[in-house]
Amino acid sequence: MKKLLALALTALGLLSFEPARADITITDVKGRQVTLAKPAERVVLGFYYEDYLAVAGPGAIDKVVALSLGTWKDWRPYQFAAYEKALPRLSSLPDVGNTEDGNFSVEKVIAARPDLVLLAAWSYDALGENVHRIEEAGIPVLTLDYNSQTVEKHVASTLALGKAMGTENRAEALAQNYRAAMDDIDRRIRSAGPTTKKVYVELAQKGAGEIGNSYGDTMWGALVTRLGGHNIANGQIGNWGPLSPEYVLSQKPDLIFLAGSEWLKRPLAVPVGFGADKERIRAAMTPYINRPGWQDLPAVAKGGVHAIYHGGARTLSDYVYAQYVAKQLYPEAFKDVDPAENLRRFYDSWLPVKADGVFMLPYDAASQ
């Protein structure tokens, strides 16, 4: 009996010295302190779908209990279809709506009983005081931001997400991959020296008969400027908006990027992305090339017109599009860089689907 009592006391003593499980405290991209009792197991996914899957790794979809469906399925339908095939569970997940369409439902979020809600910073801002209703229900909200297009926020978002999901090593590897790629781009540009090339970017969504948005200090415009190109929209528009045809002709751009995507209800759009093929892309680009006056532009005359995937920007793999634009600005400095192959490798390494499609393409096949 004494022996049993001694063993029990010994076990009790060992238990008393076992360290208590510490909470996980994360600083998100808005500087908020978010505390989790343990790595998240029930997630409501508001945006950045591919980034979540890349960081959280195998089994990531099994931890999603609801998501904002429209900003994935409607915006990137062929991309979504690829993931739906690879991850059949996507078909049965509840839709909580999204802030872009104004149908985000706090009630549906709470009903899903998550232990973490992941929101883009812009979506968090759009929700305003409604975020507090989620938090008052005892559900932590973590914000991510790949839209700012800075290495700092890409890395911070990735590391915060990895900590929340218990995949810190995977997150650190992805963050380092991104840092290294962007550092390499910067190094090559410095080595090449300044470029004089003028760049025009147009959202190729509605067809050549209607002038699509260009980008000033955001999205593709911000990327062009960061890479040292001369974005002709600077000083003409702020975030985005169309440039007049006369202005574009007067600027004589050396490079033109037509940003296309998977817009099912836009038959005249340049169809870049998942499921795309080169012939269809070039056929959709031809009416742009044949716009009045475009044949005389340096970009057209010298093979400087390109299609690029609008859905590829503002993600953990967006460095490949930076490589592609930089390669057109500084051909010699990036002659050994293959952005399309680098995109395929990223998907093969980090995601459950292949990068099947065309994501960047020169109009002039001879310039490949």
Tab-separated table of C-alpha atoms in Angstrom:
chain	number	residue	atom	x	y	z
A	1	MET	CA	0.000	0.000	0.000
A	2	LYS	CA	2.814	2.380	0.918
A	3	LYS	CA	4.517	1.510	-2.355
A	4	LEU	CA	1.366	2.323	-4.338
A	5	LEU	CA	0.956	5.591	-2.449
A	6	ALA	CA	4.548	6.523	-3.170
A	7	LEU	CA	4.084	5.804	-6.858
A	8	ALA	CA	0.921	7.895	-6.936
A	9	LEU	CA	2.634	10.792	-5.203
A	10	THR	CA	5.558	10.527	-7.600
A	11	ALA	CA	3.222	10.628	-10.594
A	12	LEU	CA	1.373	13.583	-9.102
A	13	GLY	CA	4.670	15.340	-8.579
A	14	LEU	CA	5.667	14.757	-12.187
A	15	LEU	CA	2.350	16.097	-13.396
A	16	SER	CA	2.672	19.184	-11.244
A	17	PHE	CA	6.002	20.008	-12.869
A	18	GLU	CA	4.761	19.420	-16.446
A	19	PRO	CA	4.651	22.824	-18.150
A	20	ALA	CA	1.177	24.086	-18.988
A	21	ARG	CA	0.389	24.342	-22.661
A	22	ALA	CA	1.077	27.928	-23.664
A	23	ASP	CA	-1.317	29.956	-25.739
A	24	ILE	CA	-0.209	30.945	-29.226
A	25	THR	CA	0.065	34.712	-29.633
A	26	ILE	CA	0.349	36.097	-33.144
A	27	THR	CA	0.809	39.643	-34.378
A	28	ASP	CA	-1.122	40.001	-37.616
A	29	VAL	CA	-0.475	42.443	-40.471
A	30	LYS	CA	-2.638	45.128	-38.872
A	31	GLY	CA	-0.547	44.951	-35.691
A	32	ARG	CA	-3.311	43.185	-33.754
A	33	GLN	CA	-2.483	40.603	-31.105
A	34	VAL	CA	-4.389	37.394	-31.823
A	35	THR	CA	-4.337	34.566	-29.275
A	36	LEU	CA	-5.148	30.918	-29.961
A	37	ALA	CA	-5.289	28.118	-27.410
A	38	LYS	CA	-3.719	25.752	-29.962
A	39	PRO	CA	-3.114	25.587	-33.731
A	40	ALA	CA	-6.356	26.151	-35.596
A	41	GLU	CA	-8.418	23.081	-36.472
A	42	ARG	CA	-11.660	24.723	-37.658
A	43	VAL	CA	-11.048	27.590	-40.071
A	44	VAL	CA	-13.349	29.990	-41.897
A	45	LEU	CA	-11.367	31.006	-44.972
A	46	GLY	CA	-12.235	34.479	-46.233
A	47	PHE	CA	-9.655	34.946	-49.008
A	48	TYR	CA	-6.107	34.045	-50.100
A	49	TYR	CA	-7.180	30.486	-50.802
A	50	GLU	CA	-4.028	29.257	-52.523
A	51	ASP	CA	-1.799	30.934	-49.960
A	52	TYR	CA	-3.677	29.188	-47.159
A	53	LEU	CA	-3.338	25.807	-48.870
A	54	ALA	CA	0.362	26.376	-49.527
A	55	VAL	CA	1.163	27.406	-45.961
A	56	ALA	CA	-1.105	24.983	-44.093
A	57	GLY	CA	0.031	22.084	-46.272
A	58	PRO	CA	-1.382	18.565	-46.649
A	59	GLY	CA	-4.723	18.215	-44.909
A	60	ALA	CA	-5.318	21.961	-44.969
A	61	ILE	CA	-8.732	21.641	-46.610
A	62	ASP	CA	-9.888	19.271	-43.860
A	63	LYS	CA	-9.540	22.128	-41.385
A	64	VAL	CA	-11.775	24.489	-43.377
A	65	VAL	CA	-15.366	24.499	-42.092
A	66	ALA	CA	-16.666	27.355	-44.275
A	67	LEU	CA	-15.353	29.864	-46.806
A	68	SER	CA	-16.153	32.903	-48.911
A	69	LEU	CA	-17.035	31.100	-52.106
A	70	GLY	CA	-17.778	33.869	-54.610
A	71	THR	CA	-14.383	35.540	-54.568
A	72	TRP	CA	-12.850	32.226	-55.566
A	73	LYS	CA	-15.410	30.383	-57.683
A	74	ASP	CA	-16.704	33.471	-59.521
A	75	TRP	CA	-13.410	35.348	-59.901
A	76	ARG	CA	-11.182	32.375	-60.799
A	77	PRO	CA	-13.603	29.656	-61.997
A	78	TYR	CA	-11.096	27.407	-63.776
A	79	GLN	CA	-8.666	27.678	-60.888
A	80	PHE	CA	-11.476	26.780	-58.492
A	81	ALA	CA	-12.505	23.835	-60.692
A	82	ALA	CA	-8.948	22.457	-60.557
A	83	TYR	CA	-8.973	22.580	-56.766
A	84	GLU	CA	-12.501	21.187	-56.554
A	85	LYS	CA	-11.343	18.162	-58.536
A	86	ALA	CA	-8.269	17.678	-56.345
A	87	LEU	CA	-10.090	18.480	-53.096
A	88	PRO	CA	-13.692	17.223	-53.413
A	89	ARG	CA	-14.524	18.490	-49.943
A	90	LEU	CA	-14.674	22.001	-51.414
A	91	SER	CA	-18.049	21.157	-52.963
A	92	SER	CA	-19.716	20.648	-49.595
A	93	LEU	CA	-18.308	23.566	-47.609
A	94	PRO	CA	-20.798	26.265	-46.501
A	95	ASP	CA	-20.509	29.683	-48.141
A	96	VAL	CA	-20.398	32.633	-45.700
A	97	GLY	CA	-20.515	35.264	-48.459
A	98	ASN	CA	-17.942	37.996	-48.996
A	99	THR	CA	-17.492	41.692	-48.354
A	100	GLU	CA	-16.897	42.518	-52.032
A	101	ASP	CA	-20.471	41.499	-52.901
A	102	GLY	CA	-21.859	42.824	-49.620
A	103	ASN	CA	-23.267	39.462	-48.560
A	104	PHE	CA	-20.788	38.415	-45.861
A	105	SER	CA	-22.782	36.762	-43.048
A	106	VAL	CA	-21.476	36.987	-39.508
A	107	GLU	CA	-24.259	34.629	-38.465
A	108	LYS	CA	-23.032	31.948	-40.890
A	109	VAL	CA	-19.478	32.395	-39.655
A	110	ILE	CA	-20.509	31.867	-36.044
A	111	ALA	CA	-22.750	28.933	-36.973
A	112	ALA	CA	-19.749	27.138	-38.514
A	113	ARG	CA	-18.142	27.062	-35.017
A	114	PRO	CA	-14.616	27.932	-36.183
A	115	ASP	CA	-11.648	28.414	-33.895
A	116	LEU	CA	-10.139	30.897	-36.382
A	117	VAL	CA	-11.398	33.262	-39.089
A	118	LEU	CA	-8.897	34.291	-41.766
A	119	LEU	CA	-9.639	37.605	-43.478
A	120	ALA	CA	-7.843	39.753	-46.009
A	121	ALA	CA	-6.988	43.109	-44.436
A	122	TRP	CA	-9.290	44.874	-46.905
A	123	SER	CA	-12.141	42.544	-46.003
A	124	TYR	CA	-11.544	43.154	-42.292
A	125	ASP	CA	-11.769	46.898	-42.926
A	126	ALA	CA	-14.978	46.484	-44.934
A	127	LEU	CA	-16.636	44.561	-42.103
A	128	GLY	CA	-16.040	47.381	-39.645
A	129	GLU	CA	-17.793	46.838	-36.306
A	130	ASN	CA	-19.162	43.477	-37.460
A	131	VAL	CA	-15.733	41.983	-36.781
A	132	HIS	CA	-16.346	42.537	-33.069
A	133	ARG	CA	-19.487	40.401	-33.235
A	134	ILE	CA	-17.307	37.490	-34.342
A	135	GLU	CA	-14.742	38.147	-31.624
A	136	GLU	CA	-17.460	38.550	-28.978
A	137	ALA	CA	-18.539	35.017	-29.875
A	138	GLY	CA	-15.073	33.892	-28.771
A	139	ILE	CA	-13.711	33.408	-32.296
A	140	PRO	CA	-10.268	34.890	-33.091
A	141	VAL	CA	-9.864	36.810	-36.362
A	142	LEU	CA	-6.472	36.911	-38.114
A	143	THR	CA	-5.808	39.359	-40.939
A	144	LEU	CA	-3.466	38.700	-43.882
A	145	ASP	CA	-2.315	41.073	-46.605
A	146	TYR	CA	-0.810	40.026	-49.906
A	147	ASN	CA	-2.584	42.888	-51.703
A	148	SER	CA	-0.065	45.485	-50.544
A	149	GLN	CA	2.509	43.816	-52.783
A	150	THR	CA	5.413	44.307	-50.421
A	151	VAL	CA	7.935	41.677	-49.420
A	152	GLU	CA	7.435	42.745	-45.801
A	153	LYS	CA	3.688	42.046	-45.744
A	154	HIS	CA	3.945	38.908	-47.849
A	155	VAL	CA	6.435	37.525	-45.337
A	156	ALA	CA	4.526	38.734	-42.268
A	157	SER	CA	1.275	37.236	-43.557
A	158	THR	CA	2.945	33.920	-44.339
A	159	LEU	CA	4.661	33.598	-40.970
A	160	ALA	CA	1.514	34.606	-39.067
A	161	LEU	CA	-0.529	32.047	-40.979
A	162	GLY	CA	2.051	29.337	-40.354
A	163	LYS	CA	2.037	30.055	-36.635
A	164	ALA	CA	-1.759	29.941	-36.525
A	165	MET	CA	-1.876	26.605	-38.343
A	166	GLY	CA	1.063	24.979	-36.557
A	167	THR	CA	3.105	24.836	-39.783
A	168	GLU	CA	5.862	27.274	-38.904
A	169	ASN	CA	8.619	25.408	-40.749
A	170	ARG	CA	6.602	25.285	-43.939
A	171	ALA	CA	5.734	28.965	-43.620
A	172	GLU	CA	9.355	29.928	-43.058
A	173	ALA	CA	10.420	27.979	-46.153
A	174	LEU	CA	7.763	29.728	-48.253
A	175	ALA	CA	8.691	33.121	-46.845
A	176	GLN	CA	12.356	32.503	-47.559
A	177	ASN	CA	11.528	31.373	-51.096
A	178	TYR	CA	9.678	34.627	-51.665
A	179	ARG	CA	12.405	36.786	-50.115
A	180	ALA	CA	15.106	35.072	-52.148
A	181	ALA	CA	13.204	35.438	-55.424
A	182	MET	CA	12.516	39.133	-54.902
A	183	ASP	CA	16.084	39.774	-53.731
A	184	ASP	CA	17.366	38.079	-56.891
A	185	ILE	CA	15.140	40.313	-59.030
A	186	ASP	CA	16.451	43.405	-57.261
A	187	ARG	CA	20.052	42.271	-57.672
A	188	ARG	CA	19.656	41.667	-61.395
A	189	ILE	CA	17.991	45.047	-61.919
A	190	ARG	CA	20.776	46.851	-60.062
A	191	SER	CA	23.328	45.029	-62.180
A	192	ALA	CA	21.498	45.917	-65.405
A	193	GLY	CA	21.218	49.620	-64.664
A	194	PRO	CA	18.266	51.918	-65.423
A	195	THR	CA	15.841	51.216	-68.253
A	196	THR	CA	14.134	53.799	-70.430
A	197	LYS	CA	11.282	51.511	-71.465
A	198	LYS	CA	7.731	52.812	-71.196
A	199	VAL	CA	5.038	50.368	-70.106
A	200	TYR	CA	1.283	50.302	-70.633
A	201	VAL	CA	-0.911	47.812	-68.754
A	202	GLU	CA	-4.572	47.284	-69.605
A	203	LEU	CA	-7.166	45.019	-68.027
A	204	ALA	CA	-8.211	42.973	-71.053
A	205	GLN	CA	-11.642	42.030	-69.791
A	206	LYS	CA	-14.224	43.603	-72.104
A	207	GLY	CA	-12.542	43.305	-75.468
A	208	ALA	CA	-10.619	45.744	-77.628
A	209	GLY	CA	-13.725	47.813	-78.395
A	210	GLU	CA	-13.796	49.145	-74.831
A	211	ILE	CA	-10.808	50.635	-73.020
A	212	GLY	CA	-10.035	48.642	-69.896
A	213	ASN	CA	-8.534	49.913	-66.668
A	214	SER	CA	-4.874	50.706	-66.371
A	215	TYR	CA	-3.061	51.010	-63.034
A	216	GLY	CA	-1.335	53.981	-61.458
A	217	ASP	CA	0.135	53.354	-58.016
A	218	THR	CA	-1.443	49.964	-57.389
A	219	MET	CA	-1.540	46.400	-58.748
A	220	TRP	CA	0.395	46.061	-62.033
A	221	GLY	CA	1.272	49.747	-62.045
A	222	ALA	CA	2.969	49.475	-58.677
A	223	LEU	CA	4.865	46.408	-59.865
A	224	VAL	CA	6.122	48.123	-63.025
A	225	THR	CA	7.352	51.076	-60.978
A	226	ARG	CA	9.035	48.815	-58.424
A	227	LEU	CA	10.895	47.090	-61.249
A	228	GLY	CA	12.186	50.387	-62.636
A	229	GLY	CA	9.892	50.578	-65.666
A	230	HIS	CA	8.166	53.800	-66.673
A	231	ASN	CA	4.450	53.239	-66.151
A	232	ILE	CA	2.625	55.621	-68.497
A	233	ALA	CA	-0.386	55.675	-66.136
A	234	ASN	CA	1.613	57.408	-63.398
A	235	GLY	CA	0.314	60.929	-62.879
A	236	GLN	CA	-2.756	60.190	-65.002
A	237	ILE	CA	-4.748	57.982	-62.634
A	238	GLY	CA	-4.464	57.070	-58.964
A	239	ASN	CA	-5.405	53.452	-58.254
A	240	TRP	CA	-6.957	52.361	-61.542
A	241	GLY	CA	-8.988	53.637	-64.440
A	242	PRO	CA	-8.892	53.848	-68.242
A	243	LEU	CA	-6.382	55.934	-70.139
A	244	SER	CA	-7.532	57.696	-73.287
A	245	PRO	CA	-6.504	56.008	-76.559
A	246	GLU	CA	-4.914	59.271	-77.708
A	247	TYR	CA	-2.757	59.444	-74.597
A	248	VAL	CA	-1.566	55.853	-74.997
A	249	LEU	CA	-0.592	56.508	-78.625
A	250	SER	CA	1.206	59.704	-77.677
A	251	GLN	CA	3.312	57.889	-75.080
A	252	LYS	CA	4.564	55.267	-77.554
A	253	PRO	CA	4.943	52.441	-74.994
A	254	ASP	CA	7.747	49.947	-75.545
A	255	LEU	CA	5.882	47.227	-73.666
A	256	ILE	CA	2.171	46.463	-73.381
A	257	PHE	CA	0.779	43.962	-70.897
A	258	LEU	CA	-2.800	42.795	-71.382
A	259	ALA	CA	-4.013	41.426	-68.054
A	260	GLY	CA	-6.369	38.530	-68.723
A	261	SER	CA	-8.120	35.940	-66.620
A	262	GLU	CA	-10.870	33.286	-66.464
A	263	TRP	CA	-13.909	35.509	-66.917
A	264	LEU	CA	-16.602	33.109	-68.089
A	265	LYS	CA	-19.129	35.851	-68.869
A	266	ARG	CA	-16.629	37.970	-70.815
A	267	PRO	CA	-16.376	36.325	-74.252
A	268	LEU	CA	-14.089	39.045	-75.640
A	269	ALA	CA	-11.629	38.895	-72.739
A	270	VAL	CA	-8.059	37.657	-73.104
A	271	PRO	CA	-8.413	34.188	-71.521
A	272	VAL	CA	-5.247	33.747	-69.468
A	273	GLY	CA	-4.869	31.311	-66.577
A	274	PHE	CA	-5.981	27.786	-65.756
A	275	GLY	CA	-7.223	25.891	-68.794
A	276	ALA	CA	-5.971	28.545	-71.229
A	277	ASP	CA	-4.075	27.743	-74.425
A	278	LYS	CA	-1.758	29.871	-76.533
A	279	GLU	CA	-3.871	29.930	-79.678
A	280	ARG	CA	-6.988	31.222	-77.921
A	281	ILE	CA	-4.992	33.826	-76.030
A	282	ARG	CA	-3.328	35.171	-79.169
A	283	ALA	CA	-6.635	35.162	-81.037
A	284	ALA	CA	-8.164	37.296	-78.278
A	285	MET	CA	-5.147	39.630	-78.302
A	286	THR	CA	-5.345	40.263	-82.048
A	287	PRO	CA	-8.199	42.820	-81.895
A	288	TYR	CA	-6.089	44.845	-79.433
A	289	ILE	CA	-3.120	44.750	-81.777
A	290	ASN	CA	-5.416	45.972	-84.572
A	291	ARG	CA	-6.703	48.999	-82.698
A	292	PRO	CA	-6.287	52.245	-84.637
A	293	GLY	CA	-2.702	53.448	-84.386
A	294	TRP	CA	-1.372	50.469	-82.462
A	295	GLN	CA	0.594	49.077	-85.408
A	296	ASP	CA	2.882	52.090	-85.127
A	297	LEU	CA	3.603	51.626	-81.415
A	298	PRO	CA	7.090	50.363	-80.543
A	299	ALA	CA	5.525	47.614	-78.396
A	300	VAL	CA	3.652	46.206	-81.379
A	301	ALA	CA	6.358	46.779	-83.964
A	302	LYS	CA	9.079	45.161	-81.849
A	303	GLY	CA	7.185	42.230	-80.306
A	304	GLY	CA	6.616	43.825	-76.911
A	305	VAL	CA	2.947	42.914	-76.365
A	306	HIS	CA	2.239	40.289	-73.696
A	307	ALA	CA	-0.645	38.598	-71.929
A	308	ILE	CA	-0.314	38.116	-68.182
A	309	TYR	CA	-2.548	36.414	-65.614
A	310	HIS	CA	-4.519	38.961	-63.632
A	311	GLY	CA	-5.221	36.368	-60.930
A	312	GLY	CA	-1.540	35.781	-60.328
A	313	ALA	CA	-0.716	39.095	-58.693
A	314	ARG	CA	-0.859	39.517	-54.922
A	315	THR	CA	-0.084	35.913	-53.982
A	316	LEU	CA	2.869	33.948	-52.647
A	317	SER	CA	3.734	32.999	-56.225
A	318	ASP	CA	3.488	36.510	-57.658
A	319	TYR	CA	7.270	36.778	-57.841
A	320	VAL	CA	7.091	34.811	-61.111
A	321	TYR	CA	5.063	37.629	-62.696
A	322	ALA	CA	7.601	40.133	-61.389
A	323	GLN	CA	10.252	37.996	-63.077
A	324	TYR	CA	8.279	37.994	-66.321
A	325	VAL	CA	7.787	41.770	-66.408
A	326	ALA	CA	11.410	42.337	-65.394
A	327	LYS	CA	12.587	40.006	-68.145
A	328	GLN	CA	10.882	42.229	-70.722
A	329	LEU	CA	12.434	45.341	-69.171
A	330	TYR	CA	15.937	43.846	-68.873
A	331	PRO	CA	16.175	40.892	-71.303
A	332	GLU	CA	19.889	40.317	-70.907
A	333	ALA	CA	19.835	40.402	-67.101
A	334	PHE	CA	17.025	37.821	-66.938
A	335	LYS	CA	17.952	35.657	-69.928
A	336	ASP	CA	18.507	32.592	-67.715
A	337	VAL	CA	15.229	33.053	-65.782
A	338	ASP	CA	12.175	31.027	-66.860
A	339	PRO	CA	9.157	32.502	-65.008
A	340	ALA	CA	6.663	29.993	-66.441
A	341	GLU	CA	8.825	27.080	-65.307
A	342	ASN	CA	9.259	28.703	-61.897
A	343	LEU	CA	5.481	28.903	-61.569
A	344	ARG	CA	5.150	25.206	-62.410
A	345	ARG	CA	7.759	24.378	-59.792
A	346	PHE	CA	5.961	26.443	-57.166
A	347	TYR	CA	2.734	24.533	-57.718
A	348	ASP	CA	4.527	21.190	-57.780
A	349	SER	CA	6.286	21.999	-54.513
A	350	TRP	CA	3.540	23.630	-52.474
A	351	LEU	CA	0.053	23.042	-53.849
A	352	PRO	CA	-2.221	20.049	-54.526
A	353	VAL	CA	-2.854	20.989	-58.175
A	354	LYS	CA	-0.680	21.535	-61.237
A	355	ALA	CA	-0.317	24.914	-62.945
A	356	ASP	CA	-2.160	23.644	-66.007
A	357	GLY	CA	-2.743	26.511	-68.394
A	358	VAL	CA	-0.962	29.550	-69.781
A	359	PHE	CA	-0.182	32.343	-67.342
A	360	MET	CA	2.156	34.621	-69.326
A	361	LEU	CA	2.621	34.824	-73.062
A	362	PRO	CA	4.109	37.135	-75.717
A	363	TYR	CA	1.813	37.893	-78.632
A	364	ASP	CA	4.693	37.414	-81.018
A	365	ALA	CA	5.494	33.693	-80.865
A	366	ALA	CA	8.948	34.386	-82.309
A	367	SER	CA	9.872	36.402	-79.208
A	368	GLN	CA	9.551	33.395	-76.887
